XYZ file of C-alpha atoms in Angstrom:
503
model
C -35.004 -29.142 21.664
C -34.760 -25.453 22.540
C -37.648 -25.197 25.022
C -36.750 -26.505 28.475
C -38.813 -25.860 31.612
C -40.282 -22.730 30.044
C -36.897 -21.340 29.034
C -35.884 -20.668 25.408
C -32.344 -21.874 24.748
C -31.479 -19.657 21.782
C -27.834 -20.723 21.418
C -26.621 -17.149 21.947
C -23.677 -16.378 24.217
C -23.369 -13.250 26.296
C -22.574 -11.631 29.604
C -24.013 -9.117 32.076
C -22.253 -6.046 33.358
C -22.361 -4.740 36.941
C -25.696 -2.969 36.354
C -27.391 -5.992 34.823
C -27.176 -5.038 31.131
C -26.976 -8.085 28.852
C -24.442 -8.084 26.014
C -24.763 -10.669 23.231
C -21.261 -11.727 22.185
C -21.975 -14.478 19.639
C -23.516 -17.834 18.853
C -22.455 -20.991 20.706
C -22.256 -23.002 17.478
C -20.044 -20.361 15.807
C -17.454 -19.939 18.542
C -13.866 -20.622 17.417
C -11.816 -22.659 19.897
C -8.111 -22.253 19.168
C -5.619 -25.013 19.897
C -4.482 -22.946 22.891
C -7.967 -23.348 24.352
C -8.822 -19.693 23.781
C -12.451 -19.064 22.797
C -12.889 -16.527 19.999
C -16.198 -14.907 19.076
C -15.978 -14.242 15.315
C -18.562 -11.448 15.355
C -16.414 -9.491 17.816
C -13.357 -9.817 15.555
C -15.380 -8.928 12.453
C -16.810 -5.797 14.064
C -13.296 -4.580 14.832
C -11.908 -5.080 11.324
C -15.034 -3.690 9.660
C -13.920 -0.302 10.990
C -11.871 -0.132 7.798
C -13.772 1.861 5.154
C -12.269 -0.387 2.458
C -13.875 -3.608 3.770
C -17.569 -4.213 3.073
C -18.006 -7.783 4.343
C -15.874 -10.024 6.529
C -16.097 -13.588 7.811
C -13.583 -14.886 10.361
C -12.753 -18.586 10.789
C -10.085 -20.734 12.403
C -7.682 -22.541 10.051
C -4.702 -24.771 10.680
C -1.491 -22.759 10.564
C 0.930 -23.092 7.702
C 4.026 -25.232 7.962
C 6.702 -23.571 10.066
C 4.359 -21.192 11.916
C 4.783 -21.240 15.715
C 1.070 -21.601 16.511
C -1.199 -24.522 15.729
C -4.127 -22.504 14.439
C -4.654 -19.031 13.046
C -7.549 -16.654 12.502
C -8.281 -16.389 8.801
C -10.752 -14.080 7.058
C -12.731 -14.033 3.859
C -13.374 -10.409 2.956
C -15.183 -8.440 0.304
C -13.685 -5.012 -0.533
C -15.957 -1.994 -0.564
C -15.539 -1.444 -4.291
C -17.974 1.491 -4.329
C -15.912 3.499 -1.831
C -12.631 2.494 -3.486
C -13.876 3.726 -6.859
C -15.210 6.923 -5.304
C -11.760 7.619 -3.829
C -10.092 6.517 -7.113
C -8.013 3.872 -5.349
C -6.951 1.044 -7.656
C -4.311 -0.738 -5.534
C -7.006 -2.502 -3.539
C -4.816 -5.158 -1.966
C -2.322 -2.632 -0.604
C -4.827 -0.347 1.121
C -6.671 -3.309 2.654
C -3.425 -4.820 3.937
C -2.415 -1.454 5.434
C -5.698 -1.155 7.347
C -5.665 -4.772 8.520
C -2.112 -4.352 9.852
C -3.076 -1.157 11.672
C -6.252 -2.659 13.158
C -4.364 -5.806 14.177
C -1.955 -3.698 16.222
C -4.931 -2.658 18.373
C -5.851 -6.270 19.185
C -4.248 -8.850 21.495
C -2.279 -11.478 19.589
C -5.020 -14.131 19.973
C -7.575 -11.892 18.244
C -5.535 -10.829 15.212
C -6.314 -11.893 11.661
C -3.120 -13.546 10.436
C -4.239 -14.311 6.864
C -7.128 -13.482 4.545
C -8.586 -14.005 1.085
C -10.086 -11.205 -0.993
C -13.420 -12.131 -2.581
C -14.995 -10.260 -5.474
C -18.532 -11.482 -4.912
C -20.860 -11.117 -1.933
C -20.204 -13.567 0.871
C -22.953 -16.247 1.058
C -25.776 -15.271 3.426
C -29.073 -16.706 4.634
C -32.451 -15.162 3.829
C -32.144 -13.235 7.103
C -28.754 -11.831 5.968
C -26.632 -13.895 8.365
C -23.292 -15.151 7.062
C -23.276 -18.790 5.969
C -20.108 -19.392 7.940
C -19.844 -23.115 7.341
C -20.243 -22.681 3.565
C -17.644 -19.880 3.479
C -15.223 -22.000 5.492
C -15.842 -25.031 3.264
C -15.121 -23.025 0.099
C -12.018 -21.509 1.708
C -10.623 -24.906 2.710
C -11.330 -26.346 -0.752
C -9.596 -23.395 -2.409
C -6.514 -23.727 -0.199
C -6.422 -27.489 -0.810
C -6.257 -26.763 -4.561
C -3.402 -24.337 -3.943
C -5.376 -21.364 -5.286
C -4.947 -17.823 -3.996
C -7.969 -16.307 -5.670
C -11.274 -17.290 -3.979
C -13.051 -16.878 -7.296
C -10.543 -18.821 -9.405
C -12.708 -21.926 -9.616
C -15.878 -19.986 -10.338
C -16.765 -19.959 -14.018
C -18.546 -16.701 -14.768
C -21.140 -17.049 -17.479
C -20.467 -14.572 -20.248
C -23.376 -12.665 -21.676
C -24.025 -12.558 -25.413
C -22.901 -8.923 -25.384
C -19.603 -9.835 -23.664
C -18.910 -12.615 -26.152
C -19.557 -10.199 -29.008
C -17.205 -7.663 -27.372
C -14.442 -10.268 -27.008
C -14.689 -11.223 -30.694
C -13.970 -7.710 -31.944
C -10.546 -7.616 -33.723
C -9.390 -4.460 -31.893
C -10.289 -6.046 -28.540
C -8.296 -9.159 -29.419
C -5.357 -6.923 -30.357
C -5.481 -5.263 -26.927
C -5.868 -8.586 -25.097
C -2.752 -9.871 -26.864
C -0.806 -7.101 -25.114
C -2.439 -7.748 -21.724
C -1.899 -11.535 -21.560
C 1.931 -11.611 -21.289
C 1.847 -8.827 -18.689
C -0.427 -10.677 -16.255
C 1.582 -11.954 -13.280
C -1.132 -14.406 -12.191
C -1.814 -17.387 -14.433
C -5.108 -17.029 -16.329
C -6.289 -19.641 -18.785
C -8.601 -17.109 -20.405
C -9.031 -13.375 -19.890
C -12.538 -12.270 -18.898
C -13.943 -8.753 -19.425
C -14.678 -8.479 -15.700
C -11.198 -9.562 -14.544
C -9.795 -7.111 -11.994
C -6.344 -5.893 -13.040
C -4.931 -6.279 -9.538
C -6.913 -9.083 -7.910
C -7.244 -11.364 -10.962
C -4.156 -10.457 -13.033
C -1.807 -9.537 -10.183
C -0.758 -6.114 -11.534
C 0.400 -3.532 -8.994
C -0.101 0.197 -9.506
C 3.231 0.641 -11.316
C 2.615 -2.337 -13.603
C -0.876 -1.054 -14.450
C 0.585 2.224 -15.676
C 3.259 0.448 -17.709
C 0.630 -1.829 -19.268
C -1.602 1.109 -20.171
C 1.245 2.904 -21.950
C 2.195 -0.286 -23.817
C -1.388 -0.736 -25.065
C -1.574 2.942 -26.015
C 1.550 2.526 -28.114
C 0.230 -0.640 -29.780
C -3.241 0.793 -30.445
C -2.294 4.385 -31.337
C -4.113 5.956 -28.393
C -3.551 8.441 -25.581
C -5.729 7.964 -22.484
C -6.060 11.041 -20.220
C -4.617 10.631 -16.720
C -8.031 11.308 -15.167
C -9.466 8.316 -17.043
C -6.462 6.047 -16.503
C -6.679 6.439 -12.712
C -10.225 5.020 -12.677
C -9.608 1.750 -14.548
C -10.214 -1.453 -12.575
C -11.114 -4.222 -15.031
C -9.854 -5.614 -18.327
C -12.887 -4.261 -20.148
C -12.545 -0.780 -18.656
C -8.900 -0.744 -19.737
C -9.567 -1.844 -23.306
C -12.604 0.429 -23.730
C -10.638 3.430 -22.441
C -7.869 2.803 -24.980
C -10.307 2.283 -27.861
C -12.230 5.438 -26.950
C -9.039 7.505 -27.101
C -7.507 6.269 -30.348
C -6.297 9.048 -32.636
C -7.356 12.581 -31.760
C -4.909 13.658 -29.052
C -1.210 13.506 -29.777
C 0.106 10.029 -29.240
C 3.180 9.357 -27.136
C 6.244 8.908 -29.297
C 8.160 6.908 -26.691
C 7.252 3.948 -24.540
C 6.707 3.406 -20.818
C 7.870 5.752 -18.102
C 10.013 7.716 -20.554
C 6.801 8.810 -22.249
C 4.992 9.587 -19.002
C 7.789 11.598 -17.393
C 8.488 13.544 -20.588
C 5.003 15.074 -20.743
C 4.770 18.739 -19.674
C 3.460 19.670 -16.208
C 0.493 22.057 -16.033
C -0.544 21.738 -12.366
C 0.121 25.097 -10.683
C 0.996 23.479 -7.332
C 3.643 21.376 -9.041
C 5.036 24.300 -11.036
C 5.310 26.307 -7.816
C 7.997 24.006 -6.335
C 10.543 25.453 -8.775
C 10.136 28.921 -7.243
C 12.541 30.179 -4.587
C 11.106 30.629 -1.074
C 13.890 32.466 0.784
C 11.793 33.495 3.795
C 9.767 30.281 4.207
C 12.822 28.067 3.667
C 14.828 29.874 6.332
C 11.888 29.791 8.749
C 11.502 26.004 8.418
C 15.259 25.527 8.606
C 15.544 27.471 11.873
C 12.585 25.520 13.258
C 14.422 22.360 12.230
C 17.537 23.470 14.107
C 15.465 23.772 17.292
C 13.890 20.359 16.622
C 17.354 18.895 16.078
C 18.550 20.117 19.477
C 15.443 18.710 21.159
C 15.827 15.369 19.370
C 19.470 15.056 20.433
C 18.529 15.864 24.035
C 15.239 13.988 24.467
C 15.751 11.105 22.013
C 19.585 10.889 22.183
C 19.580 11.217 18.390
C 22.666 9.883 16.592
C 23.329 10.720 12.924
C 25.960 9.224 10.618
C 26.899 9.887 6.998
C 25.761 13.503 6.512
C 29.064 14.235 4.783
C 28.067 11.868 1.948
C 25.253 14.140 0.734
C 26.142 16.451 -2.173
C 25.562 20.164 -1.618
C 24.381 20.824 -5.178
C 22.578 19.021 -7.929
C 19.389 16.914 -7.875
C 19.177 13.588 -6.077
C 16.660 11.362 -4.271
C 16.680 10.866 -0.507
C 15.026 7.500 0.349
C 14.503 6.568 4.016
C 12.670 3.579 5.416
C 9.455 4.665 7.152
C 8.675 3.846 10.794
C 6.693 6.690 12.307
C 5.199 10.155 11.971
C 8.370 11.332 13.718
C 10.922 10.263 11.132
C 10.230 12.934 8.493
C 10.653 16.017 10.734
C 13.626 14.502 12.593
C 15.460 13.504 9.394
C 14.882 16.915 7.830
C 16.042 18.672 11.000
C 19.461 16.991 10.659
C 20.179 18.168 7.095
C 22.603 21.042 6.379
C 21.253 24.235 4.832
C 22.536 23.645 1.239
C 20.580 20.359 1.155
C 17.550 21.543 3.142
C 16.883 24.587 0.955
C 16.398 22.378 -2.143
C 14.093 19.710 -0.681
C 10.623 18.925 -2.013
C 8.044 16.218 -1.285
C 5.216 14.407 -3.082
C 2.328 12.323 -1.809
C 0.891 13.282 1.571
C -2.604 14.434 0.621
C -4.071 12.383 3.500
C -2.746 15.031 5.885
C -2.088 18.088 3.719
C -4.914 17.673 1.217
C -7.110 20.625 2.111
C -7.619 23.793 4.128
C -4.917 25.466 6.167
C -2.576 22.492 6.054
C -2.628 22.549 2.241
C -1.583 26.201 2.234
C 1.055 25.410 4.836
C 2.384 22.591 2.649
C 3.055 24.987 -0.206
C 5.508 26.943 1.976
C 7.752 23.884 2.349
C 7.526 22.585 -1.241
C 5.159 19.746 -0.391
C 2.949 18.678 -3.318
C -0.240 17.044 -1.937
C -0.824 14.285 -4.488
C -1.961 10.875 -3.278
C 0.035 8.236 -5.230
C -2.631 5.600 -4.455
C -5.189 7.478 -6.542
C -2.942 9.581 -8.799
C 0.257 7.647 -9.444
C 1.056 9.189 -12.836
C 0.674 12.833 -11.697
C 2.709 12.006 -8.567
C 5.563 10.504 -10.601
C 5.438 13.391 -13.048
C 5.596 15.879 -10.164
C 8.655 14.089 -8.781
C 10.339 14.231 -12.179
C 9.557 17.942 -12.551
C 11.257 18.841 -9.282
C 14.333 16.758 -10.080
C 14.595 18.332 -13.526
C 14.707 21.707 -11.782
C 17.685 20.715 -9.649
C 15.762 19.940 -6.445
C 16.098 17.014 -4.035
C 13.142 14.641 -3.715
C 12.369 12.964 -0.382
C 10.678 9.682 -1.294
C 9.737 6.789 0.999
C 10.247 3.580 -1.030
C 7.880 1.580 1.207
C 5.057 4.060 0.653
C 3.786 3.492 4.213
C 4.914 3.299 7.833
C 6.160 -0.094 9.000
C 3.724 -1.843 11.318
C 6.465 -3.386 13.492
C 9.710 -1.536 12.698
C 11.679 -3.649 10.157
C 11.816 -2.396 6.521
C 9.041 -3.813 4.366
C 8.592 -4.263 0.600
C 10.113 -1.448 -1.463
C 8.364 -0.020 -4.505
C 10.314 0.887 -7.616
C 9.264 4.543 -7.912
C 12.654 5.887 -6.781
C 14.474 3.592 -9.206
C 12.278 4.679 -12.122
C 12.834 8.382 -11.447
C 16.566 7.912 -10.873
C 16.988 5.869 -14.066
C 15.154 8.259 -16.385
C 16.561 11.468 -14.890
C 20.039 10.058 -14.235
C 20.175 11.127 -10.589
C 21.608 9.170 -7.631
C 19.567 7.700 -4.773
C 20.857 8.172 -1.244
C 19.465 5.427 1.041
C 18.681 6.512 4.603
C 18.354 3.865 7.331
C 16.500 4.800 10.525
C 15.859 2.961 13.785
C 14.059 3.692 17.069
C 11.250 5.769 15.582
C 8.792 2.865 15.754
C 9.577 2.374 19.447
C 8.875 6.049 20.090
C 5.635 6.302 18.113
C 4.322 3.060 16.560
C 1.817 3.073 13.720
C -1.781 3.017 14.925
C -0.854 4.002 18.492
C -0.195 7.108 20.530
C 3.261 8.483 21.278
C 4.960 5.946 23.564
C 8.297 7.215 24.865
C 11.504 9.130 24.177
C 13.286 6.158 22.619
C 16.857 6.511 21.273
C 16.812 7.455 17.566
C 19.436 6.609 14.943
C 19.877 7.809 11.344
C 22.497 6.550 8.893
C 22.976 7.905 5.371
C 24.403 5.224 3.079
C 26.562 5.418 -0.029
C 24.629 6.496 -3.139
C 23.096 4.196 -5.717
C 23.887 5.366 -9.251
C 21.744 4.343 -12.262
C 23.517 1.799 -14.486
C 24.681 2.907 -17.950
C 22.420 2.336 -20.905
C 18.690 2.903 -21.430
C 16.379 2.370 -18.422
C 14.770 -1.067 -18.218
C 12.531 -3.153 -15.965
C 15.595 -5.159 -14.932
C 17.432 -1.967 -13.957
C 14.455 -0.851 -11.844
C 14.477 -4.190 -10.028
C 18.226 -4.163 -9.451
C 18.246 -0.609 -8.087
C 15.233 -1.246 -5.845
C 16.862 -4.424 -4.528
C 20.132 -2.589 -3.853
C 18.259 0.251 -2.127
C 16.518 -2.132 0.263
C 19.679 -4.153 0.833
C 21.685 -1.095 1.896
C 18.958 0.084 4.261
C 18.406 -3.396 5.759
C 22.138 -3.869 6.425
C 22.320 -0.591 8.339
C 18.993 -1.205 10.103
C 20.256 -4.599 11.310
C 23.470 -3.000 12.559
C 21.646 -0.233 14.441
C 18.863 -2.378 15.877
C 20.851 -5.511 16.605
C 18.060 -7.492 14.952
C 17.832 -9.582 11.796
C 15.596 -8.929 8.813
C 12.487 -11.019 9.702
C 12.072 -11.958 6.053
C 15.246 -14.027 6.345
C 16.560 -13.970 2.771
C 16.760 -10.343 1.701
C 14.414 -9.256 -1.065
C 17.508 -7.954 -2.812
C 18.898 -11.482 -3.048
C 15.536 -12.850 -4.155
C 15.201 -10.345 -6.984
C 18.715 -11.050 -8.267
C 18.133 -14.800 -8.045
C 15.039 -14.440 -10.195
């Protein structure tokens, strides 16, 4: 069938360049033909997205679009995270970092070649003996999973427990810990397995993981060091860490974030933010004044609501995040009484080492990556606020891929609730047009900044409901102003604020 007139018809597709070089672009039988008639070579798409260090394996397929989507078919992926690299970097919020990279890589592709949905697998993708992806088997399993309404590709896979695992599960202290874990899982699980991933299988985000750990510590009489807690991925690792740290160290007397934020700070870089920096502060302020003049001239910067900011006392400044430009431009607009008390947490990606780390210390920037060190980052934020400083905290935790505000995390609400400080929402627009995420600087687009009325913690002890309400109100205020400035509507339709309150 493949030998014709002395030629070998291999089934490969390719093209030649002007000098006669042959490029293999894919297999004829694996080509994806979209409803638009566009031919997609999956290997080309996979090679692009495998640039992410967090993705180990990837298989692209064409699936029918969901109800209400404007296109008839979408590119869907089954992917396996690079767990080894994630553990090496101490990153536990696997889903978030993968989504961030996929969004950024998608921005570099034409719309027809973008992955619009994906499933995260926790086992190797099926391959042949020659290590080629079994695409038809992967697609079959994906379609069957979606037909069952499952979100976890491994939900229908029954993992065989070893005799040692069964013995571990039967231990009374393990059962006591599992009784605390079960009601905290946000994804339905008929039975907890030792290997269950806290995020992918149980649906716990980084904040919820910390809260769960403290709750188990309280129930089991344990105190797990932060260095150990940041490296926990599975149910068994969580339970074993708690059991290994029972007794001994002083146990927390309070529960949840109250306990975490009350612990003393020993990190010298964190302690240093409380020190006055009269020369460095004035230098950065004067540089900001020059930047402010340039922004008003080149970007036609407009600022509203500066008069709402208090001149003394601690508070949290929470802007939505669109670009690398927004931080320096926002700071350049602030008056001296506010500017001199600012501090920042969580930019170790840029200021983590070398000269930039030393530079960061001159402007009260604490290089702690919240993805890998959430507890130390929150504790650093609390320390600065306790010392009367103003924390600049991005509630999204990342730059928007397309401009509109995204999901807000509850870190600002937690700090505000426990330290009884107000949050000042800051809505920005135009920064994404000037310098989009994943691209080079584009143009001198008009920039707008609006400072909203403050959000004050409700009376009474802090609670999960209060965190949700404050986070919802924070996003709602920013979205309202963003819609006014941009002339656009929130693409999510119903505001998250409304959704949270309805729940």
